[in-house]
Tab-separated table of C-alpha atoms in Angstrom:
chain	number	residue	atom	x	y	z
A	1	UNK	CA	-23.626	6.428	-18.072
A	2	UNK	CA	-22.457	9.739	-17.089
A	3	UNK	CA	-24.541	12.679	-16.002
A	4	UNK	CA	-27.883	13.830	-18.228
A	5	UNK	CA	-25.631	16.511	-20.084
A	6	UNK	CA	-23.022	14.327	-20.634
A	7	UNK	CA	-25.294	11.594	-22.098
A	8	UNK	CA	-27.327	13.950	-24.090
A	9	UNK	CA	-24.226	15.663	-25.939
A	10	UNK	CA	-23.220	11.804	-26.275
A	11	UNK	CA	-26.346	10.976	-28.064
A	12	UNK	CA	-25.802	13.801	-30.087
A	13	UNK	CA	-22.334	13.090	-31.416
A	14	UNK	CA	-23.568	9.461	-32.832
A	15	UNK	CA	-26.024	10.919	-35.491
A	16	UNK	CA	-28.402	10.066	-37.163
A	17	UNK	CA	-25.923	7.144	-39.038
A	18	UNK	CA	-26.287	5.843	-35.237
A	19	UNK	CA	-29.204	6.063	-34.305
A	20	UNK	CA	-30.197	2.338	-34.249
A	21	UNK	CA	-27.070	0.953	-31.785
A	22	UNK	CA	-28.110	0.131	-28.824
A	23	UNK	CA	-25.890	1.118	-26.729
A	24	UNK	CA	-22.152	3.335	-26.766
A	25	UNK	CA	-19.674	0.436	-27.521
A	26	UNK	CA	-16.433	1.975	-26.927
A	27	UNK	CA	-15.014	4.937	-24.731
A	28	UNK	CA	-17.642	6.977	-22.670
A	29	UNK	CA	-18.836	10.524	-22.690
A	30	UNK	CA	-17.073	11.161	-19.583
A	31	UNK	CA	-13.969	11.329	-22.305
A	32	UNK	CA	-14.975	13.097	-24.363
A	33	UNK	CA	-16.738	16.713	-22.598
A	34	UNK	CA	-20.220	18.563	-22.798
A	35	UNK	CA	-21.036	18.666	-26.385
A	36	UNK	CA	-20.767	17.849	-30.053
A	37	UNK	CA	-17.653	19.417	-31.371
A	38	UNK	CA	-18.529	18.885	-34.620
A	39	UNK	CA	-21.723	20.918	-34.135
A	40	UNK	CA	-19.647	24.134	-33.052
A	41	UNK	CA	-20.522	27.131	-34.545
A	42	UNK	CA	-17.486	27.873	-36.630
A	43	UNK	CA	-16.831	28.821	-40.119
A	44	UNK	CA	-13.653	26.188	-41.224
A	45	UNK	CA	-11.967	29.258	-43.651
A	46	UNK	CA	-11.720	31.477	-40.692
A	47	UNK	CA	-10.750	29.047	-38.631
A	48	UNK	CA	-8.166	27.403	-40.861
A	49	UNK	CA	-7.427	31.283	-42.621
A	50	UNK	CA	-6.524	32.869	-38.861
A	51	UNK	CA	-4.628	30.139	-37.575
A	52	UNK	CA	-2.382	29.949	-40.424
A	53	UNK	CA	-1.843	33.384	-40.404
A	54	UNK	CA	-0.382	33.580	-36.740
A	55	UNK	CA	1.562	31.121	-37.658
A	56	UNK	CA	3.173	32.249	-40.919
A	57	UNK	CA	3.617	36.372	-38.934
A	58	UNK	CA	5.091	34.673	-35.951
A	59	UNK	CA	7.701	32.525	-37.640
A	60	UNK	CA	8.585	35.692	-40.406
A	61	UNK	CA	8.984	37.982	-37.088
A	62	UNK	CA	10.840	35.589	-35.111
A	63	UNK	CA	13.343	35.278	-38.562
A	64	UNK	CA	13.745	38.815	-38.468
A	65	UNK	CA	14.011	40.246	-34.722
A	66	UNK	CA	15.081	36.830	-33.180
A	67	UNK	CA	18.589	36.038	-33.847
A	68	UNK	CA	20.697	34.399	-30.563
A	69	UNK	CA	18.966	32.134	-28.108
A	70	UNK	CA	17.127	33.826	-25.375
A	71	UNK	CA	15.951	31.124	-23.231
A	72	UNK	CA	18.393	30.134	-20.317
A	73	UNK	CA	16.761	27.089	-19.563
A	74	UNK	CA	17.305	25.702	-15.755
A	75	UNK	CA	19.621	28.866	-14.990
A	76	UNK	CA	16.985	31.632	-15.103
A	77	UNK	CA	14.505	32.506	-12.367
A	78	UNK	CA	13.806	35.004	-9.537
A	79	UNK	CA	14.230	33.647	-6.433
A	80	UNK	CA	11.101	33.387	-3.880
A	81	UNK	CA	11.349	34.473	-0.571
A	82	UNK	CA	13.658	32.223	1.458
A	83	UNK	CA	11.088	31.483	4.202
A	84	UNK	CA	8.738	30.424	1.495
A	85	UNK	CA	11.578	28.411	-0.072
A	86	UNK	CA	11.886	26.889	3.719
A	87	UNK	CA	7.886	26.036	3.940
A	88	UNK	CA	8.303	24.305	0.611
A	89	UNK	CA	10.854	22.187	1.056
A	90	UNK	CA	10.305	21.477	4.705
A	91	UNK	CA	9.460	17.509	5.377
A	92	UNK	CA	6.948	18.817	7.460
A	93	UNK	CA	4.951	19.740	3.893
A	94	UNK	CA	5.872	17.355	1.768
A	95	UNK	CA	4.864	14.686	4.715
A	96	UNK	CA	1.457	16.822	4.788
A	97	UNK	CA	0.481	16.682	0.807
A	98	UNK	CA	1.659	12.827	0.453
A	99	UNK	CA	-0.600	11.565	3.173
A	100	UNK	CA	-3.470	14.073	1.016
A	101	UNK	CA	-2.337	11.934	-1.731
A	102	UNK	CA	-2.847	8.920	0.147
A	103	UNK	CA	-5.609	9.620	1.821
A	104	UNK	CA	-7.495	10.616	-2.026
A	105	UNK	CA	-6.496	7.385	-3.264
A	106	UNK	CA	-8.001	5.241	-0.465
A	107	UNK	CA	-11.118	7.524	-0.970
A	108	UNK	CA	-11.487	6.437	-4.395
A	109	UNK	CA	-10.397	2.994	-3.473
A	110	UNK	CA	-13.208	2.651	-1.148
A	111	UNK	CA	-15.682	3.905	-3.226
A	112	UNK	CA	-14.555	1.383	-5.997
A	113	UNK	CA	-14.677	-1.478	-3.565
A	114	UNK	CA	-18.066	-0.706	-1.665
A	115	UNK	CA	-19.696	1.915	-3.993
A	116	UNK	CA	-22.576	1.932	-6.493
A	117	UNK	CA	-21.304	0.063	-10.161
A	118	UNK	CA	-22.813	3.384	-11.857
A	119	UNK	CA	-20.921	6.881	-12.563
A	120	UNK	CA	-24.246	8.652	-11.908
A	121	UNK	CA	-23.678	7.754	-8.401
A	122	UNK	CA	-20.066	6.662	-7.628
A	123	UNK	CA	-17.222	9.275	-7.727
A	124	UNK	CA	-14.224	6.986	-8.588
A	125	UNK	CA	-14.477	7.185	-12.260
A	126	UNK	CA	-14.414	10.676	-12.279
A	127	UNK	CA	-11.900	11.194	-10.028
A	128	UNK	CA	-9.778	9.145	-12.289
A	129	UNK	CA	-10.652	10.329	-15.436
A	130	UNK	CA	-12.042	14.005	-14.725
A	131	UNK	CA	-9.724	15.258	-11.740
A	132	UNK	CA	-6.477	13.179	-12.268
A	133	UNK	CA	-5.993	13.163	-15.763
A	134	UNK	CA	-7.732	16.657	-16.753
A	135	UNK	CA	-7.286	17.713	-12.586
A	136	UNK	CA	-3.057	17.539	-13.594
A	137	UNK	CA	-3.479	20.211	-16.539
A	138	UNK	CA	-4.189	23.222	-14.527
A	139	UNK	CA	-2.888	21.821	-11.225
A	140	UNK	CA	1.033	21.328	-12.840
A	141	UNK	CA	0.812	24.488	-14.790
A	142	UNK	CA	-0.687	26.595	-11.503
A	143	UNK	CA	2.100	24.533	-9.391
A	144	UNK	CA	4.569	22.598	-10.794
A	145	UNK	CA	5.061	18.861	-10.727
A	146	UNK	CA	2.556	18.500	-8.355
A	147	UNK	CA	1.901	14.472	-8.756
A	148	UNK	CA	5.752	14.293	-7.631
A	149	UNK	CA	4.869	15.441	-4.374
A	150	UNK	CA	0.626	13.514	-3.672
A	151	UNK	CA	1.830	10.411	-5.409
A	152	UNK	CA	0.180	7.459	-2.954
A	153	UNK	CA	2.332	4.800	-4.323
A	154	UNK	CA	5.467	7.002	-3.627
A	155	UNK	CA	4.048	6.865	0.307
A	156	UNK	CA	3.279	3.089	-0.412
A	157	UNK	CA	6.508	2.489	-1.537
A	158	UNK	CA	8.629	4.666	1.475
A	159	UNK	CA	7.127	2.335	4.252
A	160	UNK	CA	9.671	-0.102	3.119
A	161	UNK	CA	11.779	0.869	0.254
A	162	UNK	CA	14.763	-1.179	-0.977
A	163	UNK	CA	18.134	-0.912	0.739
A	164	UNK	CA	20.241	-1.157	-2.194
A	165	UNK	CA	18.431	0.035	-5.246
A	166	UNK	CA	19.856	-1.161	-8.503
A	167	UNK	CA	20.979	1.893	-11.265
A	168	UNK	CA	18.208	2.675	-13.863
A	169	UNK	CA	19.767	1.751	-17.298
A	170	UNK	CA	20.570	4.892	-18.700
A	171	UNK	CA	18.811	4.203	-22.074
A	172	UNK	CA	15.553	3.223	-20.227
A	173	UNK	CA	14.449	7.043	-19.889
A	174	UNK	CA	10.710	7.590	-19.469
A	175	UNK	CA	9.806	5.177	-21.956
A	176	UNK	CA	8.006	3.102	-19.238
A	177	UNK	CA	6.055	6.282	-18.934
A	178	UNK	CA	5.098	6.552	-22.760
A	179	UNK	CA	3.747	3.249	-22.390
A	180	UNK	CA	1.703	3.405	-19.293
A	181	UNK	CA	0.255	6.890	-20.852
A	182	UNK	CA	-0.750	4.773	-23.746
A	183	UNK	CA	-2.681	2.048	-21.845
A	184	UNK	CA	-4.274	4.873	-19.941
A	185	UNK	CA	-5.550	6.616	-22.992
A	186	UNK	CA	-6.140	2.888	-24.518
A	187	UNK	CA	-8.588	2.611	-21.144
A	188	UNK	CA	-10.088	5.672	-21.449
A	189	UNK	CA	-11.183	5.619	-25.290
A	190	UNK	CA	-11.105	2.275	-26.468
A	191	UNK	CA	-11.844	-0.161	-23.728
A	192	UNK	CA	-15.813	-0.922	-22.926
A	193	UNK	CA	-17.328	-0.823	-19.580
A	194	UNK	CA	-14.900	1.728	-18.813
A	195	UNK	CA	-16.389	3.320	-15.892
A	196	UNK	CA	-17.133	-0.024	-14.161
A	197	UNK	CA	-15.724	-0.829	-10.974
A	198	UNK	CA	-14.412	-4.047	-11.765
A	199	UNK	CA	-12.498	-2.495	-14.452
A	200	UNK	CA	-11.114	0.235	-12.925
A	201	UNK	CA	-9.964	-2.120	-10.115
A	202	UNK	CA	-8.492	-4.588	-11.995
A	203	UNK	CA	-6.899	-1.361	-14.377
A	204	UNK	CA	-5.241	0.257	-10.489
A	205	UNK	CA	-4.035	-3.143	-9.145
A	206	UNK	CA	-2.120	-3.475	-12.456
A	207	UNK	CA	-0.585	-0.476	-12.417
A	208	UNK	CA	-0.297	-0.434	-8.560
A	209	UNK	CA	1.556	-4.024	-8.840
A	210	UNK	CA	4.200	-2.972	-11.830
A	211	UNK	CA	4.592	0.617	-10.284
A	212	UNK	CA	5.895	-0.737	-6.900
A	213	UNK	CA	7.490	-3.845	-7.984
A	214	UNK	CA	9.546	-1.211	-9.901
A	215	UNK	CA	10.432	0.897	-7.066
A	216	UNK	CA	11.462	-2.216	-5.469
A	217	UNK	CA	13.875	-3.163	-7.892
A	218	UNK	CA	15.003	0.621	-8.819
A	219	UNK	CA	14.132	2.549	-5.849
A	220	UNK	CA	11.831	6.398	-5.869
A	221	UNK	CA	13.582	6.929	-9.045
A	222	UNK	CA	11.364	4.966	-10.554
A	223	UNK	CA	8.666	6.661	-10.094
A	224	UNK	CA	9.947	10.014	-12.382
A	225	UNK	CA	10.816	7.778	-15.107
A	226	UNK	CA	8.364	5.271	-14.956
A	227	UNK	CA	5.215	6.426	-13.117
A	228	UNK	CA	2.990	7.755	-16.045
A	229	UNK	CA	0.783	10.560	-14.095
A	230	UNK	CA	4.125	11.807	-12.592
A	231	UNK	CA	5.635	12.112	-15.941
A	232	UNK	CA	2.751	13.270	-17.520
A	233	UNK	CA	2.808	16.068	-14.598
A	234	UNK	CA	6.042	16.693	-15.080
A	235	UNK	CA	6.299	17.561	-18.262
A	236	UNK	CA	3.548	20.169	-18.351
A	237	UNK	CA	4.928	21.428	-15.188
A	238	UNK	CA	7.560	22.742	-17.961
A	239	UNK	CA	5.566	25.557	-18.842
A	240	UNK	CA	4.828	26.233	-15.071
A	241	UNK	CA	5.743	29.820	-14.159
A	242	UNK	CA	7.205	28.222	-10.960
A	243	UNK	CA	10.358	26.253	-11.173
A	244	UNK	CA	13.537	24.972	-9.785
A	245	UNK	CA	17.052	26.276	-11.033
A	246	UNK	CA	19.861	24.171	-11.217
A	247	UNK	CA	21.063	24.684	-7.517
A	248	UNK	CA	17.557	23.727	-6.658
A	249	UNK	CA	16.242	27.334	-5.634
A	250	UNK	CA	12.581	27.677	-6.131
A	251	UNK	CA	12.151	30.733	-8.924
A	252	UNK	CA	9.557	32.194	-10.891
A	253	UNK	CA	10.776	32.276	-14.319
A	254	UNK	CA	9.072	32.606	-17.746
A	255	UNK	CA	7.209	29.514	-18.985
A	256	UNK	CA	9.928	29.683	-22.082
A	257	UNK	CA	12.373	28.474	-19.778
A	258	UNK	CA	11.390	25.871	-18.097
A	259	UNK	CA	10.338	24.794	-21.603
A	260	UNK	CA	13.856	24.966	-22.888
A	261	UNK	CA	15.292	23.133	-19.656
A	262	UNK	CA	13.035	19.774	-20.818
A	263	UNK	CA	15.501	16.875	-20.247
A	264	UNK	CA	16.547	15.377	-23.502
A	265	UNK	CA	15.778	12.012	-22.149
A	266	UNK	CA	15.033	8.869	-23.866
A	267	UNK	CA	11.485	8.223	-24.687
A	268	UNK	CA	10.672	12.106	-24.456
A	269	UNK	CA	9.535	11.693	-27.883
A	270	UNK	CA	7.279	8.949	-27.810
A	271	UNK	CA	5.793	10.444	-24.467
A	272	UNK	CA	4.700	13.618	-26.547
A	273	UNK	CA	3.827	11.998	-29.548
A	274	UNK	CA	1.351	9.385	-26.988
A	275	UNK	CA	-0.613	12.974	-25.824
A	276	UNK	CA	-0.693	14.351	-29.233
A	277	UNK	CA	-1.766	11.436	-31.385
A	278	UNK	CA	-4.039	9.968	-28.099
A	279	UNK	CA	-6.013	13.377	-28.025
A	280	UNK	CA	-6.504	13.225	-31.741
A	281	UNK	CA	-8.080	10.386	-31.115
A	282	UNK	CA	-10.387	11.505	-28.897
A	283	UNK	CA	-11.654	14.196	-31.365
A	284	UNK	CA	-11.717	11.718	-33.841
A	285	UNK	CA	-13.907	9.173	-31.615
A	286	UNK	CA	-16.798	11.218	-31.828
A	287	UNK	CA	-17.355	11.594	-35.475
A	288	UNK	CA	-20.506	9.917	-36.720
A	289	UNK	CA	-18.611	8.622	-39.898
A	290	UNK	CA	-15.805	7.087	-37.495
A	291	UNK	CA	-18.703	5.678	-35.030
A	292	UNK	CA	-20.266	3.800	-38.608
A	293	UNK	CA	-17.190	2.436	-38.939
A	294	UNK	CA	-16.868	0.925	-35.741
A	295	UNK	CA	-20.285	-0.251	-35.794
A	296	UNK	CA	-19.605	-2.307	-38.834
A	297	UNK	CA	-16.139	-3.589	-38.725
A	298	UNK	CA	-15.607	-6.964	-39.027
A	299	UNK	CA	-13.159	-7.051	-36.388
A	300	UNK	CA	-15.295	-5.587	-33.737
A	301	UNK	CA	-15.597	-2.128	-32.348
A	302	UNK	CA	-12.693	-2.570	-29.487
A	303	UNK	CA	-9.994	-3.819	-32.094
A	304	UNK	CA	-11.106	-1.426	-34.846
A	305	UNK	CA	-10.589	1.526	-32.023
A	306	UNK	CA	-7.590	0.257	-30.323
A	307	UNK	CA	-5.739	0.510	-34.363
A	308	UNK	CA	-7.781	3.469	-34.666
A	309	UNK	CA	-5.260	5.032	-31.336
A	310	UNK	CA	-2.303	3.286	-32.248
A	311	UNK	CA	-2.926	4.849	-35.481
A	312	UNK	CA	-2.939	8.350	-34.015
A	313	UNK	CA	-0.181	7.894	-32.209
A	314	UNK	CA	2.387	6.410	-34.578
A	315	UNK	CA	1.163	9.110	-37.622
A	316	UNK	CA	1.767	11.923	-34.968
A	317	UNK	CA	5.303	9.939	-34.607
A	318	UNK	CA	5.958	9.679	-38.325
A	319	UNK	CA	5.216	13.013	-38.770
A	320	UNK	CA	7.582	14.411	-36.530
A	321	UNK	CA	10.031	12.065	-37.438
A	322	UNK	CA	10.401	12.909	-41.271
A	323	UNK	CA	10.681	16.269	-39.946
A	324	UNK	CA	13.575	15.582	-37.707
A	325	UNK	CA	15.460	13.813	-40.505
A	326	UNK	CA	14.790	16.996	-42.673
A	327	UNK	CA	16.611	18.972	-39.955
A	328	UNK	CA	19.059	16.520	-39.963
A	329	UNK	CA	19.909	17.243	-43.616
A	330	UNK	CA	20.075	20.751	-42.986
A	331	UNK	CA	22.427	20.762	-40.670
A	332	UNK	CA	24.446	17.257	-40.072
A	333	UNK	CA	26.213	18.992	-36.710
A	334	UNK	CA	22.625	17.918	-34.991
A	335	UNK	CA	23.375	14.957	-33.674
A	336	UNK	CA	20.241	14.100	-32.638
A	337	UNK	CA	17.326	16.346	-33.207
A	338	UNK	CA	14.476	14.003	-32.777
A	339	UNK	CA	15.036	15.143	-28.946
A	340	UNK	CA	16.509	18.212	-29.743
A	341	UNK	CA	13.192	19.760	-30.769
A	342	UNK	CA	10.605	17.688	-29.103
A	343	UNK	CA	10.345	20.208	-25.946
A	344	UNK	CA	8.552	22.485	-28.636
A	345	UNK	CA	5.726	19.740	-28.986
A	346	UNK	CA	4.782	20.193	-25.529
A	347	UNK	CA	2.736	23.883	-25.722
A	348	UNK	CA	1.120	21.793	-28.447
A	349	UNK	CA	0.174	18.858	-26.912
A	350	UNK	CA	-1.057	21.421	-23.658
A	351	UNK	CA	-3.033	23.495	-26.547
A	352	UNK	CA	-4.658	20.126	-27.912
A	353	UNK	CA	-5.426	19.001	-23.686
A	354	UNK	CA	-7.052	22.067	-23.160
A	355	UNK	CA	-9.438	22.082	-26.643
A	356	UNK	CA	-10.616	18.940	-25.976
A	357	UNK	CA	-11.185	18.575	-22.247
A	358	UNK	CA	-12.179	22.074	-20.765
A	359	UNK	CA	-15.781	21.342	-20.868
A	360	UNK	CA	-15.342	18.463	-19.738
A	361	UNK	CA	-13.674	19.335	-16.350
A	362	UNK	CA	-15.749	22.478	-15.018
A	363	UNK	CA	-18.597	20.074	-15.837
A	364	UNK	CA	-17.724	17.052	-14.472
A	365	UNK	CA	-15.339	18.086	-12.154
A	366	UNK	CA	-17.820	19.627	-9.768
A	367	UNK	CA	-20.326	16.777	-10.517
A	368	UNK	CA	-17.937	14.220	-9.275
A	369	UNK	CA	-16.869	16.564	-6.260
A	370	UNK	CA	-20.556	16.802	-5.521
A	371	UNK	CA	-20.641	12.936	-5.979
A	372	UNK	CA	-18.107	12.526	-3.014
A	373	UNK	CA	-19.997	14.699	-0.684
A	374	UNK	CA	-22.672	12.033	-0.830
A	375	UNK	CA	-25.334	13.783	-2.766
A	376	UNK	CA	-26.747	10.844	-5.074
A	377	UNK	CA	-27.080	11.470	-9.142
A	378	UNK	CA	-25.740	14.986	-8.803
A	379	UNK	CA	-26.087	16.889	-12.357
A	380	UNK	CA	-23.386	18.571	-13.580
A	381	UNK	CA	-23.604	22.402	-13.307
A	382	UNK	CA	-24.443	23.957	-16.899
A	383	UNK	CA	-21.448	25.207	-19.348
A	384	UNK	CA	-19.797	28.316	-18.633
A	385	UNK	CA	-19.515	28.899	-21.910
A	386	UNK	CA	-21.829	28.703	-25.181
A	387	UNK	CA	-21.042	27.113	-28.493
A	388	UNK	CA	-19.198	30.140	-29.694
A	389	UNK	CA	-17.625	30.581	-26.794
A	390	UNK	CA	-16.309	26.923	-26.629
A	391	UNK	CA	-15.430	26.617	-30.146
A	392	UNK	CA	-13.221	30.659	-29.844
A	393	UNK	CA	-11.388	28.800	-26.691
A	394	UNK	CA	-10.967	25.543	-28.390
A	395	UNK	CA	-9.371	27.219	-31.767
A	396	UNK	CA	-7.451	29.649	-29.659
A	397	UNK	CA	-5.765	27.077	-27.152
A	398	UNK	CA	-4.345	25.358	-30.222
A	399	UNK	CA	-3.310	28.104	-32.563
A	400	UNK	CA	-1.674	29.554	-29.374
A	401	UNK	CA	0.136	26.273	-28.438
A	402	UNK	CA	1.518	25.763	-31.959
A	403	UNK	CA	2.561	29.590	-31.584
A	404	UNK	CA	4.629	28.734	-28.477
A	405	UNK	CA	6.133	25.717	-29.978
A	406	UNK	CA	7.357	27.868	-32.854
A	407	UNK	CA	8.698	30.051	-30.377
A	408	UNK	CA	10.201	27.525	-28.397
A	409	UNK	CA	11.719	25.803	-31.744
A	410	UNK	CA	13.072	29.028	-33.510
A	411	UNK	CA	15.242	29.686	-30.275
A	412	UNK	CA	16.438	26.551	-30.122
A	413	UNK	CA	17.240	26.307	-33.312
A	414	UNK	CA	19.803	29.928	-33.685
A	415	UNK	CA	21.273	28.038	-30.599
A	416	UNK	CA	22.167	24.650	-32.711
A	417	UNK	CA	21.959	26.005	-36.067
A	418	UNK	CA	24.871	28.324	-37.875
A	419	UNK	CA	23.227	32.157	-38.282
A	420	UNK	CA	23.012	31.506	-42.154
A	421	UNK	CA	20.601	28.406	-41.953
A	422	UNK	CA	18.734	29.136	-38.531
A	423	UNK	CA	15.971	30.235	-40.350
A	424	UNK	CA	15.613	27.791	-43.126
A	425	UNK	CA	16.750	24.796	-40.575
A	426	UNK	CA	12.870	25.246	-38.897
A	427	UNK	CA	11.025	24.978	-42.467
A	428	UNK	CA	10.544	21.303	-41.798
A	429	UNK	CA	9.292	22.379	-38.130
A	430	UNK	CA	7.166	25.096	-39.436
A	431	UNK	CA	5.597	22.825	-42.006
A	432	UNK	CA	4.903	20.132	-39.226
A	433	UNK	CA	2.995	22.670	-37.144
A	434	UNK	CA	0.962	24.115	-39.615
A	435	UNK	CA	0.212	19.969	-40.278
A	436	UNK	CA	-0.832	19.856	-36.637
A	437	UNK	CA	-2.582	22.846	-36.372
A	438	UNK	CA	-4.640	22.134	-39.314
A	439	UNK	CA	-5.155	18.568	-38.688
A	440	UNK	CA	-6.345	19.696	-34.861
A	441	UNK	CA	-9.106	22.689	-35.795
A	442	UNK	CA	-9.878	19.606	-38.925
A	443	UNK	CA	-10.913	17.332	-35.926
A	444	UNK	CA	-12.771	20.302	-34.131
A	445	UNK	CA	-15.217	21.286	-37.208
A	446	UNK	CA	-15.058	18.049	-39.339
């Protein structure tokens, strides 16, 4: 379906307990990167020895030299140049880069509509899959919220938007958000005929119709709580080393505090938990064990994979849960620590993003590129890196990742918690990363 790398590495991952399907029923190798993860070469005791090791020194340093919050959230940040600050926020730009947004999406519009049905020679489903959804990663990180500012339905939606927009309700949040991010990831790993233009059509005039009828009713604001690429963009734009203080000056700050200025917002939790239990999915999807049992479920391979996800998602939920009702017992003057904490899940869920789909985008990402220029069945360029390489940058994102979430967590937590219990109030957060990180190198080498 996908390029001749792509499909080989997919014809790997089924095994030999595979051999005799047919055809891929679920998800496509376009999800899923260049290679067999499972096939990395990687002892699992050094893998599982190392990371638990940076985890255990940072959290015993961080007790012992880290003892009143550091992080100054949306207050901190050198100030760039005011002439740049001018350029950036001049309508003049932000005119420029939302008629670039516009002008991408009626690309891939009109390659949908009049294109080839097959991703070997029609750009749209990786420019959905590859450079929007793995494209926002480095984009957001490199530049901030960038989706905020090439969003084509926010240009749609300012031709004629709504003279009295009503209020958001204040406990709506960004749970619209969580679940458009989980019928994305439900369309990019569960449903079949994924890449097909039909169903990427009918998938964009869906979101398209409740997206604007939204805005209509609500106004742009909409859009940041609602719009799932823009939140998605947004809140890895946290760890951007660009930023906005509160008086709206454009700084460069340390990741750490953008990190700490995450809105406590409604639905903040089940937006993280959606990218961390949706991407253990996808290293989950390509074990040949999981594959059997798709293959011979009696309720089919689609329903069988969309529990599979759901499953993912609400166990990364529970998890964090029981650990914010064990800080809860700690310390009782937390009010509400399930969002309290959840901005350290965030390096996490960036760590787990970047295992699992940097093959994938310098591989298909120039393929797809390639693709729009009008060169027909382009093959992807070869791997930069080999299997050891891959499978030291795959380990390494996550251990890292959980590193900066303990970070992230112990300062928060000698802000909250009294000086006698700020290190024993982030056992139950220590415990749950050393859960995640195991559980995430477990789906790696399994």
């Amino acid at each position: 379906m996908t390029g001749p790398l792509t499909q080989a590495a997919a014809q790997a991952a089924w095994g030999a307990g595979a051999a005799q399907a047919h055809a891929p029923v679920v998800g496509i190798p376009l999800a899923h990167g260049i290679g067999s993860q499972h096939d990395l070469p990687l002892s699992p005791f050094y893998a599982y020895a190392g990371a638990f090791a940076a985890l255990l020194i940072s959290f015993l340093a961080l007790g012992l030299l880290w003892s009143t919050s550091r992080f100054r959230g949306d207050r901190s940040g050198r100030p760039l140049p005011a002439a740049l600050q001018r350029v950036a926020d001049a309508p003049a730009t932000r005119t420029a880069l939302r008629l670039l947004g516009a002008a991408g999406a009626l690309v891939v519009l009109l390659h949908l509509l009049f294109g080839p049905d097959d991703p070997d020679r029609n750009p749209a489903p990786g420019a959905l899959y590859v450079l929007l959804w793995v494209g926002l990663v480095p984009a957001s990180l490199l530049l901030g919220p960038v989706w905020r500012l090439l969003n084509p339905l926010r240009a749609l939606h300012s031709l004629h938007p709504p003279r009295t927009p009503r209020p958001l309700p204040a406990a709506l949040g960004i749970r619209p958000a969580a679940a458009g991010l989980l019928l994305f990831t439900w369309l990019e790993l569960v449903v079949p005929d994924n890449t097909s233009t039909v169903t990427l059509l009918v998938a964009l005039g869906i979101h398209t119709s409740v997206q604007l009828l939204g805005a209509a009713r609500y106004g742009a604001t909409w859009f940041a709580h609602a719009d799932p690429f823009e939140v998605y963009s947004s809140l890895l734009a946290r760890l951007s080393p660009l930023g906005r203080r509160a008086d709206g000056r454009l700084v460069v700050r340390s990741p750490f505090h953008g990190l700490d200025a995450t809105p406590q917002t409604p639905g903040l939790v089940a937006t993280v938990c959606v990218l961390l239990g949706s991407t253990a999915y996808d290293g989950l999807s390509d074990n040949p064990r999981w594959i059997t049992t798709l293959q011979t479920s009696p309720l089919g391979p689609a329903p069988t994979a969309t529990l599979g996800l759901l499953a993912a998602v609400a166990l990364a939920a529970a998890c964090y849960g029981l650990c914010a009702g064990a800080l809860r017992l700690v310390n009782r003057t937390v009010t509400n620590p399930l969002t309290s904490f959840a901005h350290s899940l965030l390096p996490i869920a960036l760590g787990y993003l970047v295992a699992h789909y940097f093959s994938l985008f310098v591989t298909e990402g120039p393929r797809t590129v390639i693709l729009a220029g009008g060169t027909d069945n382009a093959l992807a360029p070869a791997p930069p890196l080999g299997p050891g390489g891959l499978a030291t940058l795959q380990v390494s994102a996550i251990v890292t990742g959980h590193v900066l979430g303990v970070i992230a967590a112990h300062d928060r937590s000698v802000r909250l918690f009294p000086p006698d219990r700020a290190v024993a109030g982030q056992l139950p957060l220590f415990v749950l990363m050393i859960a995640y990180t195991l559980g995430g190198i477990g789906l790696l080498i399994a």
